[in-house]
Coordinates of C-alpha atoms (C1' of nucleotides) in Angstrom, one line a residue:
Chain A
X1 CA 76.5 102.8 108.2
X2 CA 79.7 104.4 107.4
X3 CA 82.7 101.9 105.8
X4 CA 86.0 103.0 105.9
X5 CA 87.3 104.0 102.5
X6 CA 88.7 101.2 100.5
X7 CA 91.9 99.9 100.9
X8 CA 92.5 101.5 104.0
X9 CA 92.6 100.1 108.0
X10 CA 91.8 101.1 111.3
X11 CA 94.1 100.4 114.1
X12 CA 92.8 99.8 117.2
X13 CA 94.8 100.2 120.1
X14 CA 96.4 96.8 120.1
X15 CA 97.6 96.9 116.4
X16 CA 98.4 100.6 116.4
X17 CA 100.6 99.4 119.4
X18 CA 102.2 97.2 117.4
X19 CA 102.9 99.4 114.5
X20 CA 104.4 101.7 117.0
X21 CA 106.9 99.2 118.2
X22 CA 107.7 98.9 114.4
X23 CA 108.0 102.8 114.1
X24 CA 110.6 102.9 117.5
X25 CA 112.9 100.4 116.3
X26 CA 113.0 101.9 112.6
X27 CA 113.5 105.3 114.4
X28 CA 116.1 104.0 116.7
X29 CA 118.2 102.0 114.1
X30 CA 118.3 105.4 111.6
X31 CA 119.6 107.4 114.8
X32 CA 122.4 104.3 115.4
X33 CA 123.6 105.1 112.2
X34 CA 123.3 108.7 112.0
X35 CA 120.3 109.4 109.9
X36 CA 118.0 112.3 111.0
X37 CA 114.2 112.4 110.5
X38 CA 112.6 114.8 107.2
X39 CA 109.0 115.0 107.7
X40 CA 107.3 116.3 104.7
X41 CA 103.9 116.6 103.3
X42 CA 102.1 113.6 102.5
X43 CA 101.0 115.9 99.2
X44 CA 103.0 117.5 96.7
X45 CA 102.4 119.5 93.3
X46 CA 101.8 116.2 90.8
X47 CA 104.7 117.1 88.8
X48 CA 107.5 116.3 91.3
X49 CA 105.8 112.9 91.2
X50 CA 105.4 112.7 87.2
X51 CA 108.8 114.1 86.4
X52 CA 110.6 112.3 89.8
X53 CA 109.2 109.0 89.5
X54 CA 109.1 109.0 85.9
X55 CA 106.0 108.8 83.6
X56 CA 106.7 105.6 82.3
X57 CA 106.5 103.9 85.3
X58 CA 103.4 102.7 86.4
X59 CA 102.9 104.6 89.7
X60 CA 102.7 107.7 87.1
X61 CA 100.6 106.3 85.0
X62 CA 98.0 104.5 87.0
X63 CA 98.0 104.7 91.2
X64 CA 98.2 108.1 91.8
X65 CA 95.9 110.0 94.4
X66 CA 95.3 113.2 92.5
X67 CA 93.1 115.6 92.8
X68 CA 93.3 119.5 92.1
X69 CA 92.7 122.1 95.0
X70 CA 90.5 125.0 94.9
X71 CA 93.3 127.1 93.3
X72 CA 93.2 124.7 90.3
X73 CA 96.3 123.0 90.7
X74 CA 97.0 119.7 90.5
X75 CA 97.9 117.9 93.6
X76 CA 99.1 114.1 94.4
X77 CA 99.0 112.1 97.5
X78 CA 102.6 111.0 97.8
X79 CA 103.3 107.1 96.2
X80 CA 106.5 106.9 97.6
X81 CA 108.9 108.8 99.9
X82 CA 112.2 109.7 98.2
X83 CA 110.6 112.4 95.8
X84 CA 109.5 114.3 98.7
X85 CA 113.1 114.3 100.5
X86 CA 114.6 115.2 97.5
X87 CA 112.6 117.8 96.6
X88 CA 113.3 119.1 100.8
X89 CA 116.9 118.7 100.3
X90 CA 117.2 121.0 96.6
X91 CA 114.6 123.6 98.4
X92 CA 116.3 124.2 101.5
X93 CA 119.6 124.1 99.7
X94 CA 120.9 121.3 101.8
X95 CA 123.4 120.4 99.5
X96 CA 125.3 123.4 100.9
X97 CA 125.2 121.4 103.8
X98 CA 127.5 118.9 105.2
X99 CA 127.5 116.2 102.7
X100 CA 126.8 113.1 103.2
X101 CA 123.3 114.0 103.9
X102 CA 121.1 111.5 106.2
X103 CA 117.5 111.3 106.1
X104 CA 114.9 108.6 107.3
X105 CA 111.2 109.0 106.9
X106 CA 108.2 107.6 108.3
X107 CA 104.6 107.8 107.4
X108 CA 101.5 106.7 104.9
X109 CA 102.0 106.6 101.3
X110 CA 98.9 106.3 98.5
X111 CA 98.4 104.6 95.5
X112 CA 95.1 103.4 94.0
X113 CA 95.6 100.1 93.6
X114 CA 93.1 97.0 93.7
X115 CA 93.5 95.7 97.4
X116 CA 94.9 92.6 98.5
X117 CA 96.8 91.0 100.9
X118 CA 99.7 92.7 102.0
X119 CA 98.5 95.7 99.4
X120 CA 96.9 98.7 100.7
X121 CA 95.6 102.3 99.2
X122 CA 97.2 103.9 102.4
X123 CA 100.7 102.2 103.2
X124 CA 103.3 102.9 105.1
X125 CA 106.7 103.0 104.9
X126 CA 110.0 103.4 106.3
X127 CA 113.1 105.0 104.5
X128 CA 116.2 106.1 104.8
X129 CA 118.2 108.5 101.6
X130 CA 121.6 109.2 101.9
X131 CA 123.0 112.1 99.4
X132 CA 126.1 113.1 98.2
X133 CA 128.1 109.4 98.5
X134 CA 129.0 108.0 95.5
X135 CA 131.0 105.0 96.4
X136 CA 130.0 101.8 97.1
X137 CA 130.4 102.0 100.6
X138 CA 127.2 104.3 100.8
X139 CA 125.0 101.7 99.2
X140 CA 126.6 99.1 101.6
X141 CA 125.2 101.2 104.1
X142 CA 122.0 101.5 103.3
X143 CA 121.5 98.1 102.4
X144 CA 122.8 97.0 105.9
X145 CA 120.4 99.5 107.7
X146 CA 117.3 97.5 106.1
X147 CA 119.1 94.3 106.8
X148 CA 119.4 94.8 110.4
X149 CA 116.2 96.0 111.0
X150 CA 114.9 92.8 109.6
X151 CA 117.1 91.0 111.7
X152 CA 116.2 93.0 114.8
X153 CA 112.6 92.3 114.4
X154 CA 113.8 88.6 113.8
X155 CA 112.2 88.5 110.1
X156 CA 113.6 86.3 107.7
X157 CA 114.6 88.0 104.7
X158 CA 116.2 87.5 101.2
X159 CA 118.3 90.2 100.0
X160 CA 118.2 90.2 95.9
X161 CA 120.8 92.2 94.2
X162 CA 121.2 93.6 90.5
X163 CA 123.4 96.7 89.0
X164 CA 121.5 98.2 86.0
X165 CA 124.4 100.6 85.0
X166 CA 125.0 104.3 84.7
X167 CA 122.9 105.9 81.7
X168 CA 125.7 105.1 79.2
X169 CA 125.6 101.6 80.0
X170 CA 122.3 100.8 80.4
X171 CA 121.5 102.8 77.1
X172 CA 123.7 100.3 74.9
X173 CA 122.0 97.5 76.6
X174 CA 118.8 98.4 76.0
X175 CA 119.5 98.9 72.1
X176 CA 121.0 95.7 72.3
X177 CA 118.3 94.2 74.3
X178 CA 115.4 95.5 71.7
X179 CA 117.3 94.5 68.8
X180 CA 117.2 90.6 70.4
X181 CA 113.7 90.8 71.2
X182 CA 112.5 93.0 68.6
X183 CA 110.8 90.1 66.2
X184 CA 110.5 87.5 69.4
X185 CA 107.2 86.5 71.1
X186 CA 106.5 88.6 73.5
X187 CA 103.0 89.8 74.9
X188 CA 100.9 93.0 74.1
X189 CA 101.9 94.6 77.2
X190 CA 106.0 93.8 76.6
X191 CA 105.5 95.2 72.6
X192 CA 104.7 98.4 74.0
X193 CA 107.4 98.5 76.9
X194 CA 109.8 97.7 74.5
X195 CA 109.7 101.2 73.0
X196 CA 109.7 103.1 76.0
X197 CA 110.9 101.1 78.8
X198 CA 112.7 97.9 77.7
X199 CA 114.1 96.6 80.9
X200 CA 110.7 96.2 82.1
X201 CA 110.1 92.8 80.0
X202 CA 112.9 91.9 82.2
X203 CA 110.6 91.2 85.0
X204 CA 107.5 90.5 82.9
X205 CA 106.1 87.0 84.1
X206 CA 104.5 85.9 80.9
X207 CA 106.1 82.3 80.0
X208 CA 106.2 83.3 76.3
X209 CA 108.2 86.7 77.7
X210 CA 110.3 84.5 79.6
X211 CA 111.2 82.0 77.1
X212 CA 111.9 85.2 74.7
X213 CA 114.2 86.6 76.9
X214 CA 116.7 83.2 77.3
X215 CA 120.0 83.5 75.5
X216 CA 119.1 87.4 75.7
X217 CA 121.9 89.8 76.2
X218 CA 122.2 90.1 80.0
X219 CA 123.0 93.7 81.5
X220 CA 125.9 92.3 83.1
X221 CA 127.7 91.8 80.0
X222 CA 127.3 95.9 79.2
X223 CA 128.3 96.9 82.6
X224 CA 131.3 100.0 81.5
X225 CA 134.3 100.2 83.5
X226 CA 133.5 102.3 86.2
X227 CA 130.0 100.3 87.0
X228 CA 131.5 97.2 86.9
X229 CA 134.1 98.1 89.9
X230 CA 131.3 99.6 91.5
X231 CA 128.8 96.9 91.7
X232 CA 132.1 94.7 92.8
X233 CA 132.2 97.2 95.7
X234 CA 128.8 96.8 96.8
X235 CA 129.4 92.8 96.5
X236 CA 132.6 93.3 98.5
X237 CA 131.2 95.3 101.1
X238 CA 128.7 93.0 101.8
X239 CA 130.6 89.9 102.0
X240 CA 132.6 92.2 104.7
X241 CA 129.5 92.7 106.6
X242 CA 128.4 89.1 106.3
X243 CA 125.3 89.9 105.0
X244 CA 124.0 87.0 102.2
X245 CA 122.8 88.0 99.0
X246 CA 121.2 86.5 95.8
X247 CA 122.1 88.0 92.3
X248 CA 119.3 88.8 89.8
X249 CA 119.9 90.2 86.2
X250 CA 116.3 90.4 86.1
X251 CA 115.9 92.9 88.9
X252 CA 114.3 96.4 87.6
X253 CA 112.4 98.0 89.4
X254 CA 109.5 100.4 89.0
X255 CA 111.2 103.4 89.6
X256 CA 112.8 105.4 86.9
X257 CA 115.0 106.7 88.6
X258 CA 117.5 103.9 89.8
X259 CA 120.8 103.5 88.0
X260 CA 123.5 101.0 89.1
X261 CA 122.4 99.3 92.6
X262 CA 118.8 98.0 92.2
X263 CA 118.0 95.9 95.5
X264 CA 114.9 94.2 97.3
X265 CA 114.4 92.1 100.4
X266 CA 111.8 89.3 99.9
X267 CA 109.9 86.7 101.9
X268 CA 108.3 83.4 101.1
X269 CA 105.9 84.3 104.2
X270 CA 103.3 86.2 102.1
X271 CA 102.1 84.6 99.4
X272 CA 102.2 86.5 96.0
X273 CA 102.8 90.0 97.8
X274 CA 106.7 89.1 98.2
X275 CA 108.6 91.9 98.6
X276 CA 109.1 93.1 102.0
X277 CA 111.4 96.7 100.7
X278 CA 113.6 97.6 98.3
X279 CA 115.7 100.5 97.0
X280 CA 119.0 101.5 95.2
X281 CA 121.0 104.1 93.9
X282 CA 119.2 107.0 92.0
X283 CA 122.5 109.7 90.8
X284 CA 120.4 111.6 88.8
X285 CA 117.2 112.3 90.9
X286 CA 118.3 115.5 92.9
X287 CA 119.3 117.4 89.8
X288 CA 116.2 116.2 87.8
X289 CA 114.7 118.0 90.3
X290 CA 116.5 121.4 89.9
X291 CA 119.4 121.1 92.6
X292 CA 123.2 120.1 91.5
X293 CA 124.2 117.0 90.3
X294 CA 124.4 115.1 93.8
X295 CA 124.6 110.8 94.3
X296 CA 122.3 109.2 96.5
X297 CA 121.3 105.9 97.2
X298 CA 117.9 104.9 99.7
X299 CA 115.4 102.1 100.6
X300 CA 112.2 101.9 101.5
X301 CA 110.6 99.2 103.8
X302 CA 106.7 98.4 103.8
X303 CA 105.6 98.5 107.5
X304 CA 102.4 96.8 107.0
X305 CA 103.7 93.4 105.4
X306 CA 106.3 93.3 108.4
X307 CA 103.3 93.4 110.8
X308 CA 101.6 90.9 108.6
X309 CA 104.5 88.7 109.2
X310 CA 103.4 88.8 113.3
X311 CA 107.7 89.0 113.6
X312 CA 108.5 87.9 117.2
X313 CA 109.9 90.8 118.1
X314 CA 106.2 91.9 118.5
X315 CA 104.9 88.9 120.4
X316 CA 106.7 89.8 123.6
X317 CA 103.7 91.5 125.4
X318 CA 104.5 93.5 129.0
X319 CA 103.5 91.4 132.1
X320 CA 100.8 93.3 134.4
X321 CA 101.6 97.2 135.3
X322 CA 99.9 100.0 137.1
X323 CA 97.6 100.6 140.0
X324 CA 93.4 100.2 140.2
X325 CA 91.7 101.7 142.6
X326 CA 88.4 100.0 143.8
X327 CA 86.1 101.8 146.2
X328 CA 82.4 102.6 147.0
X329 CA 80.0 104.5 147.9
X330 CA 79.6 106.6 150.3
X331 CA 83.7 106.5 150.0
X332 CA 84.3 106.7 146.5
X333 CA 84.5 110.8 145.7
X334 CA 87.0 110.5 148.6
X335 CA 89.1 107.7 147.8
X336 CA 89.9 109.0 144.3
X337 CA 91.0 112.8 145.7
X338 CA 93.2 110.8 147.9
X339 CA 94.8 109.0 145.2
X340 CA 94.7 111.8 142.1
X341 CA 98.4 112.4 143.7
X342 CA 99.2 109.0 142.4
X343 CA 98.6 110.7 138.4
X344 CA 100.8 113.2 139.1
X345 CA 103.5 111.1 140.4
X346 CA 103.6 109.7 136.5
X347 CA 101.9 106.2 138.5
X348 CA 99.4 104.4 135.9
X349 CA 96.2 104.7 137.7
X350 CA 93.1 103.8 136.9
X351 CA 89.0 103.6 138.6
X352 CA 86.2 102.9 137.7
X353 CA 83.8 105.5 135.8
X354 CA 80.6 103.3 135.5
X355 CA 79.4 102.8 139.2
X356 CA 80.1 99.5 139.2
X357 CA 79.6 97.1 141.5
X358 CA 82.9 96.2 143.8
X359 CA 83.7 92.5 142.2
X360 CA 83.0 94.1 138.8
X361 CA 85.6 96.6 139.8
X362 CA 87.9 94.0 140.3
X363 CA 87.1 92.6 137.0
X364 CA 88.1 95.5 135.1
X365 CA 91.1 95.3 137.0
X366 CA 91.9 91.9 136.0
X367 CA 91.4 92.9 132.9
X368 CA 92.8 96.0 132.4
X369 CA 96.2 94.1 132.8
X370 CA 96.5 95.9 136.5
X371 CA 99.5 94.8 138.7
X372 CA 97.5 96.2 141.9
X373 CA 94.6 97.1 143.6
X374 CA 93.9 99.7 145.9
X375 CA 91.4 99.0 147.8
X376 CA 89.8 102.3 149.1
X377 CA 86.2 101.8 151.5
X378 CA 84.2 103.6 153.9
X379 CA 85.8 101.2 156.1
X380 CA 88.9 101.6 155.1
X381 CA 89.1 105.5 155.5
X382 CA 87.4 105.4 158.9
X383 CA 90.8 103.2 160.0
X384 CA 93.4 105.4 157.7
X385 CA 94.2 102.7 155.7
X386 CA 94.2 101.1 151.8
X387 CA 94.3 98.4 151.3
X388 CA 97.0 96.8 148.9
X389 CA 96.3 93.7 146.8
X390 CA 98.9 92.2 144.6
X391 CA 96.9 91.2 141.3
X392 CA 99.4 88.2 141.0
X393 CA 99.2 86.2 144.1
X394 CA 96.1 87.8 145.5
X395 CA 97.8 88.5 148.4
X396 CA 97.1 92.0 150.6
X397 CA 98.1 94.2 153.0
X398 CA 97.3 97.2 154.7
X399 CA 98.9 100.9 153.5
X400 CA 98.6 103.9 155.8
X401 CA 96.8 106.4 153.9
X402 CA 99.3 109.4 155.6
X403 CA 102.4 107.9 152.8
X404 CA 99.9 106.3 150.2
X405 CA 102.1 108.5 147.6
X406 CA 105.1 107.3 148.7
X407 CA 104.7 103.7 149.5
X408 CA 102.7 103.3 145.9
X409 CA 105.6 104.9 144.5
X410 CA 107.5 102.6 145.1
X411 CA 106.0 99.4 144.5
X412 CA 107.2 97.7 141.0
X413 CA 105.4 97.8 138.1
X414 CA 103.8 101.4 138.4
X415 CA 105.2 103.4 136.0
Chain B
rG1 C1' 92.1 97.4 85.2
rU2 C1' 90.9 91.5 84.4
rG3 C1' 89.3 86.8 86.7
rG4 C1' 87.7 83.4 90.9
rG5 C1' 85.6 82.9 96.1
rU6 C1' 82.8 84.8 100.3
rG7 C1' 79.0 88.2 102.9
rU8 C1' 74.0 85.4 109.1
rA9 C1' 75.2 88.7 116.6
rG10 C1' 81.2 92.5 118.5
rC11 C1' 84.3 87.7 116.8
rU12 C1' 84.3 82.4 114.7
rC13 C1' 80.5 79.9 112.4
rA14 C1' 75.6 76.4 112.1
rG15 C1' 70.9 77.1 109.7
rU16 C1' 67.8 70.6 106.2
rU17 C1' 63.9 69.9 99.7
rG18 C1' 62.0 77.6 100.4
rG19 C1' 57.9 76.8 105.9
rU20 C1' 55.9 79.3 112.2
rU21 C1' 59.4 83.3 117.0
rA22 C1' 67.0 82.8 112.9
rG23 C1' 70.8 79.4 116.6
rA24 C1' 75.7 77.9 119.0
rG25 C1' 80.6 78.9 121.1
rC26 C1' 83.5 83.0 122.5
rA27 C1' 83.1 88.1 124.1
rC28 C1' 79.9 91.8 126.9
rC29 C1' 76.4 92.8 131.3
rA30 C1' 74.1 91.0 135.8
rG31 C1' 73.4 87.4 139.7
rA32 C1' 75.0 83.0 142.6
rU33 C1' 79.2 85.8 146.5
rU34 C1' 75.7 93.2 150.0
rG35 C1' 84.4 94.1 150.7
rU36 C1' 87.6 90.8 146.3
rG37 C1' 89.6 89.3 139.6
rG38 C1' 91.0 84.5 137.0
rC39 C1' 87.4 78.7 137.6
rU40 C1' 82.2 77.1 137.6
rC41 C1' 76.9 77.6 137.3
rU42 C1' 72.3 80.6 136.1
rG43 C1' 70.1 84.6 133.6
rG44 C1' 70.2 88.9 130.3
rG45 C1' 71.2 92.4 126.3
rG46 C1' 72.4 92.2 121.5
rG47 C1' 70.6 90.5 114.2
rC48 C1' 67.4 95.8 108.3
rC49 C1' 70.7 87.2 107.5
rG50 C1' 75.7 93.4 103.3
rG51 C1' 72.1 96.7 100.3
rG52 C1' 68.2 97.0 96.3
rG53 C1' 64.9 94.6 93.1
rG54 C1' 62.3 90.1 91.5
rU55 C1' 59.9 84.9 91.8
rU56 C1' 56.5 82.8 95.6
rC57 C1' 50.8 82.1 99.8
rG58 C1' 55.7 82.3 102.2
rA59 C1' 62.9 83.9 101.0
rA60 C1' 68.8 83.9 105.3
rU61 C1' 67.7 79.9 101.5
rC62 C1' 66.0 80.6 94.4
rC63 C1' 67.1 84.6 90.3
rC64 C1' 69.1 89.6 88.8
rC65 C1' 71.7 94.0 90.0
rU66 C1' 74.9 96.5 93.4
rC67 C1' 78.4 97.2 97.4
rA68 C1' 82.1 95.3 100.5
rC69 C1' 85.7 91.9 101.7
rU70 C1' 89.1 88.2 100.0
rC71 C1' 92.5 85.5 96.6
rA72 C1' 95.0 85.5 92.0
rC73 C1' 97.0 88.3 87.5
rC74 C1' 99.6 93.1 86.4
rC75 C1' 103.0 95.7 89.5
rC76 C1' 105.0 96.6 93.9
rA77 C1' 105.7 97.9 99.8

RNA sequence: GUGGGUGUAGCUCAGUUGGUUAGAGCACCAGAUUGUGGCUCUGGGGGCCGGGGGUUCGAAUCCCCUCACUCACCCCA
């Protein structure tokens, strides 16, 4: 037997339902606030990936989907969203464009990971990029755009906050960081990091890492001028919005290509797979790859772990809707030509396709979630009648077949 | 990539110290009710006991390998 490919899911109709409701009220939400939807591949040329989300990181260096095409070159299965935009946004020469730009994606991403709970090969995400805002207000945007669609969905959500300063900044930290730690304990993995990406140890869990770090020197101490009154905009902004945040020095971030904001939303509702989305500011990413030196600031939201939450905005389910028709032989053939029209009036219609027996009829009916019946016999056409049965209260009447259209019409629950 | 747990019907799970034909509940189909769903009763279909190898007169059960799922670590969504 064939198994589906590790780390990957089916939906079946009821949970590819439920992502969809997910998909409409991200889609709706970016409209409300102005973003417009960039659909690009789900592969790109490996380079925008290794040079975009930077080769320390370790995306780059251990989950990518690549593989090489029969032209020889080297292809990846996109890890993460923002790349791709960006890489839409220099190509097309956007930036030529009315600025601020506003995008919102929505769609699988890859990464070969181990699988787990709330951890997939095959994800999927929602995001929104905004380019060519640099002050804070932007990121206050984008930060309230996730929030509310946690809200919506009526998820409960932490929103974390850090600033890890402009390149200037964060440069003189990180000397100063490696000059404290440089002699500390610290574990294998955190030696190596310390050379080429020091601000990881930050978030490194190892006790001895941990105990290393206190008394360190903490980023915001090294924050310059202008990212100071920055990150107190973002702060500001918030508080305006009423939206609650938590401050941690100690948020990173995979990505290389964050500076200043650095944000995530958590949960204490899925076990070790915590973070529900996440983003920040990344000012140098569009003219790392090859367009003009553009700000831009974006999230992205995992769509499965929401689902895994079962939010309540998906446990509403619709009440009964849409029309059976039950009928038999020698009728049948007849019964279902007389009520095609119904299809065509947009009327959900169903009948059965198995020759089954009348009370099974009404069984797939029942379960089927039908608000009606339409009860359609030899009898039934002899007298020029249907007969109508509320699924509900069971109760029936007679329709004359001459308006079946319109009287069906305009019963409730058809369309 | 490292470590732990679990694989028996579509689903949830029983299955004794290794012993005859592997069970239950739910779901599915049919009948009780030849024109009526939900409730009830009766019957039926459905299993390479994850896969391969070994021990044994005999393996769902014991051993080895493998695959899958799952949880944790790393990291993230």
């Amino acid at each position: 037997m064939y198994q589906i490919p590790r780390g990957t899911r089916d939906f079946l109709p009821e949970q590819a339902e439920r992502f969809r409701r997910l998909e409409e009220a991200a889609v709706r939400l970016a409209s409300q606030y102005g973003y417009g939807e960039m659909r690009t591949p789900i592969f790109e040329y490996s380079e925008l990936f290794e040079r975009g989300v930077g080769e320390g990181t370790d995306i780059v260096e251990k989950e990518m989907y690549t593989f090489q095409d029969r032209g020889e070159r080297s292809l990846t299965l996109r890890p993460e969203g923002t790349a791709g935009v960006v890489r839409a946004f220099v190509e097309h020469k956007l930036y030529n464009g009315p600025l601020p730009a506003k995008y919102f994606y929505f769609g699988p991403m890859f990464r070969y990971e181990k699988p787990q709970a709330g951890r997939y090969r095959q994800l999927w995400q929602f995001g929104i990029e905004l380019l060519g805002a640099e002050g804070p207000r932007a990121d206050v945007e984008v930060i309230a755009l996730g929030w509310q669609y946690y809200q919506k969905l009526g998820v409960e959500a932490t929103l974390v906050l850090n600033s890890i300063g402009c390149r200037q900044c964060r440069e003189e930290y990180k000397k100063a960081l490696v000059a404290y730690l440089r002699g500390g304990k610290i574990c294998k993995l955190c030696s190596g990091r310390l050379e080429r990406n020091p601000l990881r140890v930050l978030d490194c869990k190892e006790e001895s890492c941990q105990q290393a770090l206190e008394g360190a020197p903490r980023i915001s101490q090294y924050l310059c001028p202008a990212c100071q009154e920055h990150f107190e905009g973002v702060k500001a902004g918030l508080e305006g919005f009423g939206i609650p945040f938590e401050l941690d020095e100690r948020l990173v971030r995979g990505l290389d290509y964050y500076n200043r904001t650095t944000f995530e939303y958590k949960t204490k509702q899925l076990g070790s797979q915590d973070a529900l989305g996440g983003g920040g500011r990344y000012d140098g990413l569009v003219e790392l790859v090859g367009g003009p030196s553009i700000p831009a600031v974006g999230l992205a939201l995992g769509i499965d772990r929401i689902e895994l939450m079962d939010p309540p905005a998906l446990k509403a389910g619709e009440g009964r809707q849409g029309v059976w028709l039950v009928t038999m032989e020698p009728a049948a053939q007849r019964a279902i030509s007389l009520v095609h029209p119904l299809r065509q009036q947009g009327i959900k219609l169903q009948y059965d396709l198995l020759g089954r027996s009348f009370k099974a009829q009404f069984k797939q009916a029942d379960r089927s979630n039908c608000r009606w019946t339409l009860i359609i016999g030899p009898d039934d056409l002899e007298q020029g009648q249907a007969v109508l049965k509320d699924m509900e209260t069971g109760e029936q009447q007679p329709l004359a077949l001459e308006n079946l259209v319109q009287l069906v019409s305009n019963l409730e629950g058809v369309k």
